Tab-separated table of C-alpha atoms and ligand atoms in Angstrom:
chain	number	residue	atom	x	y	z
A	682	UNK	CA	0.000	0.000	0.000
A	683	UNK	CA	1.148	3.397	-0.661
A	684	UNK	CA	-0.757	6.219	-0.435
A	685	UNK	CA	-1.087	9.626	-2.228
A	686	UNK	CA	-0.089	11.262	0.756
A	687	UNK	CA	0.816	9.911	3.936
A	688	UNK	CA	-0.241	12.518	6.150
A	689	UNK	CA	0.437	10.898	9.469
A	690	UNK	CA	4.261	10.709	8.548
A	691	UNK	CA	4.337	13.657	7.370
A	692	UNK	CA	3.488	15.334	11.112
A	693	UNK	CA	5.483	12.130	12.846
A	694	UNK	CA	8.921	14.764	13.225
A	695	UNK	CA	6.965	17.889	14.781
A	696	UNK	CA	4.086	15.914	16.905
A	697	UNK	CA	5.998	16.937	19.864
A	698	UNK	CA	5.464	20.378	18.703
A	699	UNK	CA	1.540	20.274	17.510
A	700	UNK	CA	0.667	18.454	20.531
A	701	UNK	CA	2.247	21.812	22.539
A	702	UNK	CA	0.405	24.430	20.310
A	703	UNK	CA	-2.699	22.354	21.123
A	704	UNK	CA	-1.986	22.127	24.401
A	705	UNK	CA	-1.530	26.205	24.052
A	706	UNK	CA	-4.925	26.878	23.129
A	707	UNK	CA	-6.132	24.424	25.104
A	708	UNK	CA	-4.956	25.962	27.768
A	709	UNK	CA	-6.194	30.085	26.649
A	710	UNK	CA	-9.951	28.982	26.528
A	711	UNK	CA	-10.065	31.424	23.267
A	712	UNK	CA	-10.804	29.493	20.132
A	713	UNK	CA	-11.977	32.302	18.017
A	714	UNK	CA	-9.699	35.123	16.820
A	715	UNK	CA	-6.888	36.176	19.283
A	716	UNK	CA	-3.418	36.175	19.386
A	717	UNK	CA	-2.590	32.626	17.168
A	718	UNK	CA	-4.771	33.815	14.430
A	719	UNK	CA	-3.111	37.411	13.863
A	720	UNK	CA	0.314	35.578	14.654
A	721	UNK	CA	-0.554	32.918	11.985
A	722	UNK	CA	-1.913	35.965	9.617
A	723	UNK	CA	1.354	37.690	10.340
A	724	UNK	CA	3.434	35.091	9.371
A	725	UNK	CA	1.693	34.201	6.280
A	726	UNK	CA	1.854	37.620	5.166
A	727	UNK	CA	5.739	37.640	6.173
A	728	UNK	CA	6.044	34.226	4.079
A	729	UNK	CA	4.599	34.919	0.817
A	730	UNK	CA	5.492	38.623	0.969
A	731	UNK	CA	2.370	40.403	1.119
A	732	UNK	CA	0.856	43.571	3.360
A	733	UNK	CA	-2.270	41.183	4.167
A	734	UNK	CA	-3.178	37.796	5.459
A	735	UNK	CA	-6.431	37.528	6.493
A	736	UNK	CA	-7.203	33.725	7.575
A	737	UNK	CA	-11.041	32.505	6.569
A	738	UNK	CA	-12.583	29.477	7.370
A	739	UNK	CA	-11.616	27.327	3.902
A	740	UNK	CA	-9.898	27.819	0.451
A	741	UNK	CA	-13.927	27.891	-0.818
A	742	UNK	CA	-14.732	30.764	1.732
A	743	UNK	CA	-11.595	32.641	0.326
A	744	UNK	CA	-13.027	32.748	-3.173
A	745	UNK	CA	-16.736	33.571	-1.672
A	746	UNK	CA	-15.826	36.319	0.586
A	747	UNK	CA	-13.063	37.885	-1.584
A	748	UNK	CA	-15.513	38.016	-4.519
A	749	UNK	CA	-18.349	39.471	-2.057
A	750	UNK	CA	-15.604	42.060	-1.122
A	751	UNK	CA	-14.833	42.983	-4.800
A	752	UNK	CA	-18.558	43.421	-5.015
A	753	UNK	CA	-19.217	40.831	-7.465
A	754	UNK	CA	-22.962	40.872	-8.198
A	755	UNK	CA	-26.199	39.476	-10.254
A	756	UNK	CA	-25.144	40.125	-13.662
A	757	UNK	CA	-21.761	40.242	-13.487
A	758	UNK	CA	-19.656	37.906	-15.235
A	759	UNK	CA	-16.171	35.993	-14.272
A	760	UNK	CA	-13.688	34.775	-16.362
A	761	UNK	CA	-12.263	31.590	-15.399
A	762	UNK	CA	-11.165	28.013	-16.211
A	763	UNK	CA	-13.450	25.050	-16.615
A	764	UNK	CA	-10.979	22.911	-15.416
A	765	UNK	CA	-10.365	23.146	-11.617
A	766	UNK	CA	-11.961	21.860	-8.434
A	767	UNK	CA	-15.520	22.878	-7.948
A	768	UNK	CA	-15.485	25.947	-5.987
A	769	UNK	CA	-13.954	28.835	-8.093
A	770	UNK	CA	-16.842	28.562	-10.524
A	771	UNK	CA	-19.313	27.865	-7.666
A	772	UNK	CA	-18.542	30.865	-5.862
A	773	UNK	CA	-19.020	32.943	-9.034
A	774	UNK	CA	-22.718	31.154	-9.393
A	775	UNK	CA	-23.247	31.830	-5.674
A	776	UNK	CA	-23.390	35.534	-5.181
A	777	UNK	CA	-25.617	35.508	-8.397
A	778	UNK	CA	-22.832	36.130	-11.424
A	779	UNK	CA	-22.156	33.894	-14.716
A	780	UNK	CA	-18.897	31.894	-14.891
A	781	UNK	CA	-17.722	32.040	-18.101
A	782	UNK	CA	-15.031	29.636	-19.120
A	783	UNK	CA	-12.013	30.007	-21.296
A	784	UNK	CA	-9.999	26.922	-22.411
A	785	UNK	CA	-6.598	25.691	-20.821
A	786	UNK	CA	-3.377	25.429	-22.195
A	787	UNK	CA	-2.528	22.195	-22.666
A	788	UNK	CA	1.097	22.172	-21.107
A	789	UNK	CA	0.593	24.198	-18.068
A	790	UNK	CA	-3.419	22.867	-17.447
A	791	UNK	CA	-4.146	26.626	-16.258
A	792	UNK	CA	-5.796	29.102	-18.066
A	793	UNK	CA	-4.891	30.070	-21.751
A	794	UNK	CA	-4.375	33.805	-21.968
A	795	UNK	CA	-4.782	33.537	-25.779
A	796	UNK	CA	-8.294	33.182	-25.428
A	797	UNK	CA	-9.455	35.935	-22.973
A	798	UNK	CA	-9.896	38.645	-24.539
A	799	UNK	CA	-12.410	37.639	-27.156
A	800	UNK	CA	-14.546	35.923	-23.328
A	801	UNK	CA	-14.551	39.632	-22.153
A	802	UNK	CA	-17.902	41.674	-22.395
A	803	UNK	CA	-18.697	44.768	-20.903
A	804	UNK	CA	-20.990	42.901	-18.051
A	805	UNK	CA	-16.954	41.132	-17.161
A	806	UNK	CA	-15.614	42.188	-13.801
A	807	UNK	CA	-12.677	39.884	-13.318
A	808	UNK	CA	-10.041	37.001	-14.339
A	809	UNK	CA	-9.941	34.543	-11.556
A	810	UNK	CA	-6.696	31.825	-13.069
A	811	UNK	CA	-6.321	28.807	-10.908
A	812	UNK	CA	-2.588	27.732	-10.306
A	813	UNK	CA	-3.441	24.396	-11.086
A	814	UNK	CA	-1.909	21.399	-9.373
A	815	UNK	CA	1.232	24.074	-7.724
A	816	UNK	CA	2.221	25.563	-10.959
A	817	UNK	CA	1.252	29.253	-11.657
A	818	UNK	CA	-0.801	30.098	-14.817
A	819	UNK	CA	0.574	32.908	-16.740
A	820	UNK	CA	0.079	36.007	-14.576
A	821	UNK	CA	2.005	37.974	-16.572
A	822	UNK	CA	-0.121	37.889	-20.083
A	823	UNK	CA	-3.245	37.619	-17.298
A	824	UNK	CA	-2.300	41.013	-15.563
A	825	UNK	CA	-1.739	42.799	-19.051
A	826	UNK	CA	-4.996	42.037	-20.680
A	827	UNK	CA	-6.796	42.909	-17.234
A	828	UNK	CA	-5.171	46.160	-17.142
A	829	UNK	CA	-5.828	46.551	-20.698
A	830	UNK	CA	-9.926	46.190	-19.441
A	831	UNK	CA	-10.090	47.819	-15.854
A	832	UNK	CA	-10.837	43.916	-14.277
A	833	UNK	CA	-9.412	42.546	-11.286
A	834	UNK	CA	-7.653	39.130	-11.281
A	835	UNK	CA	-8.440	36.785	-8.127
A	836	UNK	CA	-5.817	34.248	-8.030
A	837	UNK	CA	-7.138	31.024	-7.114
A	838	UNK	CA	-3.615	29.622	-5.412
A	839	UNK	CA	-5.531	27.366	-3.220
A	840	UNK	CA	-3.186	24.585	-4.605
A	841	UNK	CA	-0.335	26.567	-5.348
A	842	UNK	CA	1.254	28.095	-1.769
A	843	UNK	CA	5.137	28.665	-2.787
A	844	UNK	CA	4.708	28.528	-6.480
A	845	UNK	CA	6.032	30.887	-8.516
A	846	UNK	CA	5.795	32.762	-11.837
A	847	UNK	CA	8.663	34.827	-13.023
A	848	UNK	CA	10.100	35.632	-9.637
A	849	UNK	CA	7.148	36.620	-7.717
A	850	UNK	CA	5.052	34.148	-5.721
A	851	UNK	CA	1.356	32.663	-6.374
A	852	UNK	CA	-1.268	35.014	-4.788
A	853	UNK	CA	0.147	38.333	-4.520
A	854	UNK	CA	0.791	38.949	-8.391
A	855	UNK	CA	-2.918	39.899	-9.050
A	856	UNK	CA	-5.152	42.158	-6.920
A	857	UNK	CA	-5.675	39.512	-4.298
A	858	UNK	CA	-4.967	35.511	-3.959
A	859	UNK	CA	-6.398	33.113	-1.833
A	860	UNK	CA	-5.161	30.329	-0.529
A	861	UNK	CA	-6.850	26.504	0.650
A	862	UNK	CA	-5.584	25.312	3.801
A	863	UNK	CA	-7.221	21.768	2.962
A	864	UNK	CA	-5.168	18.695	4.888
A	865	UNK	CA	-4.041	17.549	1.252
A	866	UNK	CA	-2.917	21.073	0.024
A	867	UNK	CA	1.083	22.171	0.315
A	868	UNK	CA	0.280	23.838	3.805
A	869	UNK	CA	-2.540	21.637	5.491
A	870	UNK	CA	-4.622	21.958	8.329
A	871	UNK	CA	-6.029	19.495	10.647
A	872	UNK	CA	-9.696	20.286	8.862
A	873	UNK	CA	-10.602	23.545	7.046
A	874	UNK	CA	-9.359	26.869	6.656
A	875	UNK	CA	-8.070	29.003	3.763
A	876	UNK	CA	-6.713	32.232	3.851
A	877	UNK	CA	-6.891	35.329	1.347
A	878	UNK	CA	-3.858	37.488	0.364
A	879	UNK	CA	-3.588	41.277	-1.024
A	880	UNK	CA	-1.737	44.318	-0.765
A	881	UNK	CA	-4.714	46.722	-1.184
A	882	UNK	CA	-5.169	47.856	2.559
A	883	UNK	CA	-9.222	49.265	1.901
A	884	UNK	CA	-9.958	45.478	-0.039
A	885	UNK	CA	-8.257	43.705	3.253
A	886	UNK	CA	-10.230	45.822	5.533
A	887	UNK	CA	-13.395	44.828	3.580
A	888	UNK	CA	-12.637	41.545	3.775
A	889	UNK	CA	-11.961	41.053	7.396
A	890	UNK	CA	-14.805	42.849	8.250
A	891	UNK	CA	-17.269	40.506	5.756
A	892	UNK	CA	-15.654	37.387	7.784
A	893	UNK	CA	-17.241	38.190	11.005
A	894	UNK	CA	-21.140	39.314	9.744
A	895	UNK	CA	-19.672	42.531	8.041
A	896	UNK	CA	-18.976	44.429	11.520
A	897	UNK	CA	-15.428	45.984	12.096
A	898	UNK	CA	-17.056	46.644	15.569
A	899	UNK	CA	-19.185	43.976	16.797
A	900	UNK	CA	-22.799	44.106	16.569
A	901	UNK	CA	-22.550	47.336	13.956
A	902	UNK	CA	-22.270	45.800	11.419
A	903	UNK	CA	-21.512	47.836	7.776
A	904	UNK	CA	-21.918	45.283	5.540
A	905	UNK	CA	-23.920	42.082	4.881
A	906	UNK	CA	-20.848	39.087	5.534
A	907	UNK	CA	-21.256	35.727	6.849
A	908	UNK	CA	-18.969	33.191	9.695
A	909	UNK	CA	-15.955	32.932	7.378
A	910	UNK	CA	-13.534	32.826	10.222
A	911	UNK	CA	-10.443	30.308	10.675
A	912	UNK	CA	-10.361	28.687	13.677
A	913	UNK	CA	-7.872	29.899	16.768
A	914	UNK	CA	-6.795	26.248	16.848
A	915	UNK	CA	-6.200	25.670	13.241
A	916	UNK	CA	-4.461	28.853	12.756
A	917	UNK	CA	-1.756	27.877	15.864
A	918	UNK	CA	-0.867	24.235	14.264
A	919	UNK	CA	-0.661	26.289	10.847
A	920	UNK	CA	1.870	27.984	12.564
A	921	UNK	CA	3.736	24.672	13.616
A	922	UNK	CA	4.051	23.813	9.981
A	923	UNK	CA	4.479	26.456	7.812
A	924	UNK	CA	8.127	26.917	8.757
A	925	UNK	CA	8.708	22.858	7.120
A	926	UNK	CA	6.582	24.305	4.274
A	927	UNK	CA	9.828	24.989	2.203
A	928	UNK	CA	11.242	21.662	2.884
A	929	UNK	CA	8.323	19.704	1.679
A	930	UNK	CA	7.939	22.002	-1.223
A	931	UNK	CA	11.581	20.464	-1.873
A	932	UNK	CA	10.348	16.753	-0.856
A	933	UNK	CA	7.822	17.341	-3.336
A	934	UNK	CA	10.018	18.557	-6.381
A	935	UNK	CA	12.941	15.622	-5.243
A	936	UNK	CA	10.046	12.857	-6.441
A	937	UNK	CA	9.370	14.801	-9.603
A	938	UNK	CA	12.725	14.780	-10.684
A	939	UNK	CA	13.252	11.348	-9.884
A	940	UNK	CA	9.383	10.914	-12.006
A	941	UNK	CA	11.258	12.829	-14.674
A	942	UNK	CA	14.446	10.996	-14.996
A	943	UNK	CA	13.470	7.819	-15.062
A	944	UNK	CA	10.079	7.720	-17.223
A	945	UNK	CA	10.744	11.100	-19.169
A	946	UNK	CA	11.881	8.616	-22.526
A	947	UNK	CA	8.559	6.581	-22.646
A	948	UNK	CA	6.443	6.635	-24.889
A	949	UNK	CA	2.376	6.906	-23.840
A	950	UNK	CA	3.190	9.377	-21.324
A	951	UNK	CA	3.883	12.882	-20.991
A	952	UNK	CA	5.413	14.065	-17.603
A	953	UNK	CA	4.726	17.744	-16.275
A	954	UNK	CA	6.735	20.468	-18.446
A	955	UNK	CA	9.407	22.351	-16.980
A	956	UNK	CA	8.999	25.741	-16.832
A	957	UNK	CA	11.931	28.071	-16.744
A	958	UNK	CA	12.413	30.662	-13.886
A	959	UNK	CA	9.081	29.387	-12.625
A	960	UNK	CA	8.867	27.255	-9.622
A	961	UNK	CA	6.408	24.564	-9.456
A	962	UNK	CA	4.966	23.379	-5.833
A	963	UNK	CA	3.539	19.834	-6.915
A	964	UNK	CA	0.522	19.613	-5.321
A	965	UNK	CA	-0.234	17.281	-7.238
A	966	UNK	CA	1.770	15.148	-9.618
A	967	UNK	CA	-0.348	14.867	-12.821
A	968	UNK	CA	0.920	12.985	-16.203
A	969	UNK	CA	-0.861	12.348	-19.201
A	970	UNK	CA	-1.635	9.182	-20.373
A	971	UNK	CA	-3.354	7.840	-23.663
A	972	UNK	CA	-4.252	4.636	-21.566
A	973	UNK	CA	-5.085	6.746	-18.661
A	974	UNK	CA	-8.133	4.014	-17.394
A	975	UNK	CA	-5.945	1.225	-17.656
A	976	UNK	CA	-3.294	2.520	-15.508
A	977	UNK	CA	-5.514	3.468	-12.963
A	978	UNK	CA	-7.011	0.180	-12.647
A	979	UNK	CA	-3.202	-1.004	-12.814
A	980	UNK	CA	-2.050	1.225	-9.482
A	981	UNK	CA	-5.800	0.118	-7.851
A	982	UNK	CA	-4.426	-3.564	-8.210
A	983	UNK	CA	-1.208	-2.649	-7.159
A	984	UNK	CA	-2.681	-0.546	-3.676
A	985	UNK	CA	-0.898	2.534	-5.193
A	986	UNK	CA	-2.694	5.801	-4.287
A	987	UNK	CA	-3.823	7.692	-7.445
A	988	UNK	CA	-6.652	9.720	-8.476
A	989	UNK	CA	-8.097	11.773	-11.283
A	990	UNK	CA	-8.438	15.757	-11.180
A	991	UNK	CA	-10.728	16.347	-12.632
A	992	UNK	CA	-13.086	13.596	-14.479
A	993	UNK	CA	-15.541	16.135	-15.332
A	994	UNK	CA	-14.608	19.606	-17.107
A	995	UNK	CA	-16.940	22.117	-15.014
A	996	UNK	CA	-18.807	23.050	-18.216
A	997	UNK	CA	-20.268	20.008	-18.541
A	998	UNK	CA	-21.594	19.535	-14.856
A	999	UNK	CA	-25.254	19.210	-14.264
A	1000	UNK	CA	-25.514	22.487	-12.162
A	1001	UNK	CA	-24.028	24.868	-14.770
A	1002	UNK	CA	-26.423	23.105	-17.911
A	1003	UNK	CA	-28.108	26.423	-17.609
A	1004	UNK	CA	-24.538	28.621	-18.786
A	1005	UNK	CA	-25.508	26.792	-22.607
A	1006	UNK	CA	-22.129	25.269	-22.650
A	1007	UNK	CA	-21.530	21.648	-24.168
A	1008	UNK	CA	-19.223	18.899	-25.559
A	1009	UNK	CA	-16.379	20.771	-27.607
A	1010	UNK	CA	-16.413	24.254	-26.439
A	1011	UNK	CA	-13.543	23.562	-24.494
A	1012	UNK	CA	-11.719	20.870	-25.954
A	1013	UNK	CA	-8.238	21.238	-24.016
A	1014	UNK	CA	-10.565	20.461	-20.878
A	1015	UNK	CA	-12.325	17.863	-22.188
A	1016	UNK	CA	-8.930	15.884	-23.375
A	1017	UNK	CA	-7.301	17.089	-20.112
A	1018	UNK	CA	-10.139	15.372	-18.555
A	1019	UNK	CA	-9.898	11.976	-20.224
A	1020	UNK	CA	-6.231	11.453	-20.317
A	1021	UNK	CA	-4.505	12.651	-16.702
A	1022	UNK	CA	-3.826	10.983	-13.699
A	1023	UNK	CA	-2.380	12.062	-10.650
A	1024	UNK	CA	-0.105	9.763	-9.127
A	1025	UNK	CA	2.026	10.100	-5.142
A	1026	UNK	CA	4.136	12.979	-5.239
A	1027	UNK	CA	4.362	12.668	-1.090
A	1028	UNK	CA	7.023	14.980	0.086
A	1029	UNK	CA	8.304	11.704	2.297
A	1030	UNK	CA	7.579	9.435	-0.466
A	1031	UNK	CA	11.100	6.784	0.096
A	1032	UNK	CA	12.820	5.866	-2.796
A	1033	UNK	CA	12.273	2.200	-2.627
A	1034	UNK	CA	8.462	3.138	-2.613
A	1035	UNK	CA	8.800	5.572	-5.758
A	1036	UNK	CA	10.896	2.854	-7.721
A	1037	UNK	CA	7.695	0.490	-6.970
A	1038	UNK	CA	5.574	3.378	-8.531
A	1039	UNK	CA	7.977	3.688	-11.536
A	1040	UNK	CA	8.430	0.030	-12.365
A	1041	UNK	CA	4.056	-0.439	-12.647
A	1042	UNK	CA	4.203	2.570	-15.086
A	1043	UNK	CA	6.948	0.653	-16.937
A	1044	UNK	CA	5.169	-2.566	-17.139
A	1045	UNK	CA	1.805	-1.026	-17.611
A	1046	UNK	CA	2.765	0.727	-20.305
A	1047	UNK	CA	4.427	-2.136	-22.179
B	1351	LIG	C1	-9.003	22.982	-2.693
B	1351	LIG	C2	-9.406	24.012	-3.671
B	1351	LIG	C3	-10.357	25.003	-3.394
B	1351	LIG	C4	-11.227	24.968	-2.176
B	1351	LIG	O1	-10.570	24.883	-0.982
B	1351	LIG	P1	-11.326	24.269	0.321
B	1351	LIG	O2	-10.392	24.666	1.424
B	1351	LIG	O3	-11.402	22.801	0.119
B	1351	LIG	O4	-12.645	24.909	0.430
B	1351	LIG	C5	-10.585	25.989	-4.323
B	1351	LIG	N1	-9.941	26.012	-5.493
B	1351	LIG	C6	-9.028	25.066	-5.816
B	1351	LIG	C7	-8.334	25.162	-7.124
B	1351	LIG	C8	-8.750	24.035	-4.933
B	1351	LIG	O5	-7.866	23.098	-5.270
């Protein structure tokens, strides 16, 4: 057996140390806001290099509350990609506005900047690109074209903490990035909580103000918001591991190369791309295969963790029928969908356990 991620390893070296910061809060009786929340903000902020961390209560809530912040309303529509996880089109659909999808580049997965500008109307308020899987879209043809059109650009970096395009870091190259602190993400919690990032002091204000019912003084409250708050306990183990972030970011890219230079010359797969000056985080691990089903049901045999992200190209889900979309708008999507698998890129993944991995690609693909 060998999982996608073996989270329980993973925290074995620093129990010692999450037991304590439980213990901590255990110990304060405060479990909303206080001290290990703005310490965790603080060093979040310090870690990606941004004015403002303000820590929500999931990657999901991030998107929701940002977008509520930016104002995003009935009628309004949202550029994004129609291949990522659920919630960055469901948060559009939520406060009332129309995703509207642009096909992915086929190399990177993310967003293809080629084909924005001919999605944007003059009902568009924003870009939101997805760093899929921990490497960043292309920010810097994204930011141009949105400056060209007066739209902000949400980056959805919820698996992409660390990553980088062209020097700067995932979530603080558009006007605000938010972040998933999902157990399997880079930087996982031990249940929800998310966090969003900006530099714009007035959007930051807004936003911690929406997390707790819209009041920046309780009980007056200025705006509309919801409960969108992280936890005091989450935020103080988030503070245990964010300091072993960078070595497991290095864990992670170790089993890539290792992916790389040992299947990179067979034929019926294609490994992820490097790109240059760009660092990818590997959240996940995702290869393309023409015989994708077969080696899935080859690693299911074999009790070798694996999955598929995503089966189902968001404009073909039941819930969005309404947006008109269908088979072949978006056919990078729809071939992404079909042909990639995810396979353990577990920052403790042992080498003896990774050759296991390699030789069932080997022989499956024979
Ligand atoms: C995980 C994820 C989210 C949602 O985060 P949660 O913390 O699970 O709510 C949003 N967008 C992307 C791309 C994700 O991978």
């Amino acid at each position: 057996m060998i999982p996608m991620l073996n989270i329980p390893r993973l925290h074995a070296p620093i129990e010692s140390e999450l037991k304590a910061a439980f213990d901590a809060v255990l110990s304060s009786g405060r479990f909303i806001n206080g001290p290990s929340v703005t310490r965790f903000e603080d060093e979040l902020a310090a870690h990606v290099g941004v004015a403002h961390a303000v820590g929500v209560s999931s990657g999901t809530d991030a998107l929701l509350v940002t977008m509520m912040a930016l104002g995003v309303k009935p009628g309004d529509r949202v550029i994004t990609t129609p291949y990522t996880f659920f919630a960055t089109a469901g948060c559009i659909s939520r406060l009332g506005a129309t995703p509207v999808f642009v096909d992915i580049d086929p190399e990177s997965f993310n967003i293809d900047p080629a084909g924005l500008e001919e999605a944007i109307t003059d009902d568009t308020v924003g870009i939101i690109p997805v760093h899929l899987f921990g490497r960043c879209a292309d920010m810097t043809e994204v930011n141009a074209i949105a400056a060209r059109h007066d739209l902000w650009v949400l980056e959805d970096a919820a698996q992409a903490i660390g990553a980088t395009h062209a020097g700067a870091s995932a979530g603080v190259m558009g006007t605000v990035g938010t972040f998933s602190f999902f157990p399997a993400k880079n930087l996982g919690a031990f249940g929800d909580g998310g966090a969003v990032v900006t530099d714009d002091d007035d959007l930051a204000e807004r936003i911690r103000a929406l997390r707790g019912h819209g009041a920046k003084v309780k009980y007056y409250h200025d705006l509309v918001g919801g409960n969108f708050r992280l936890d005091a306990l989450q935020a103080a183990l988030l503070s245990v591991k964010l300091p072993r972030l960078a070595p497991w970011e290095e864990g992670r890219r170790r089993v890539a190369r290792r992916y790389r230079e040992t299947l990179s010359e067979f034929s019926g797969i294609t490994l992820p791309s490097v790109k240059k000056g760009d660092d990818h985080v590997f959240n996940q691990h995702v290869i393309r295969c023409d015989a994708r089903d077969e080696l899935k049901a080859a690693f299911e045999t074999a009790g070798i963790g694996c999955a598929i992200y995503y089966p189902v190209s968001l404009h073909m889900q039941p819930c969005f029928a309404d947006l008109g979309y269908g088979a072949g708008d978006f056919p990078q999507a729809e071939r992404a969908a079909l042909e990639t698998l995810a396979i353990p890129v577990d920052p403790a993944l042992e080498e003896n356990d990774q050759l296991v991995i390699i030789n069932l690609i080997k022989k499956a693909l024979k």
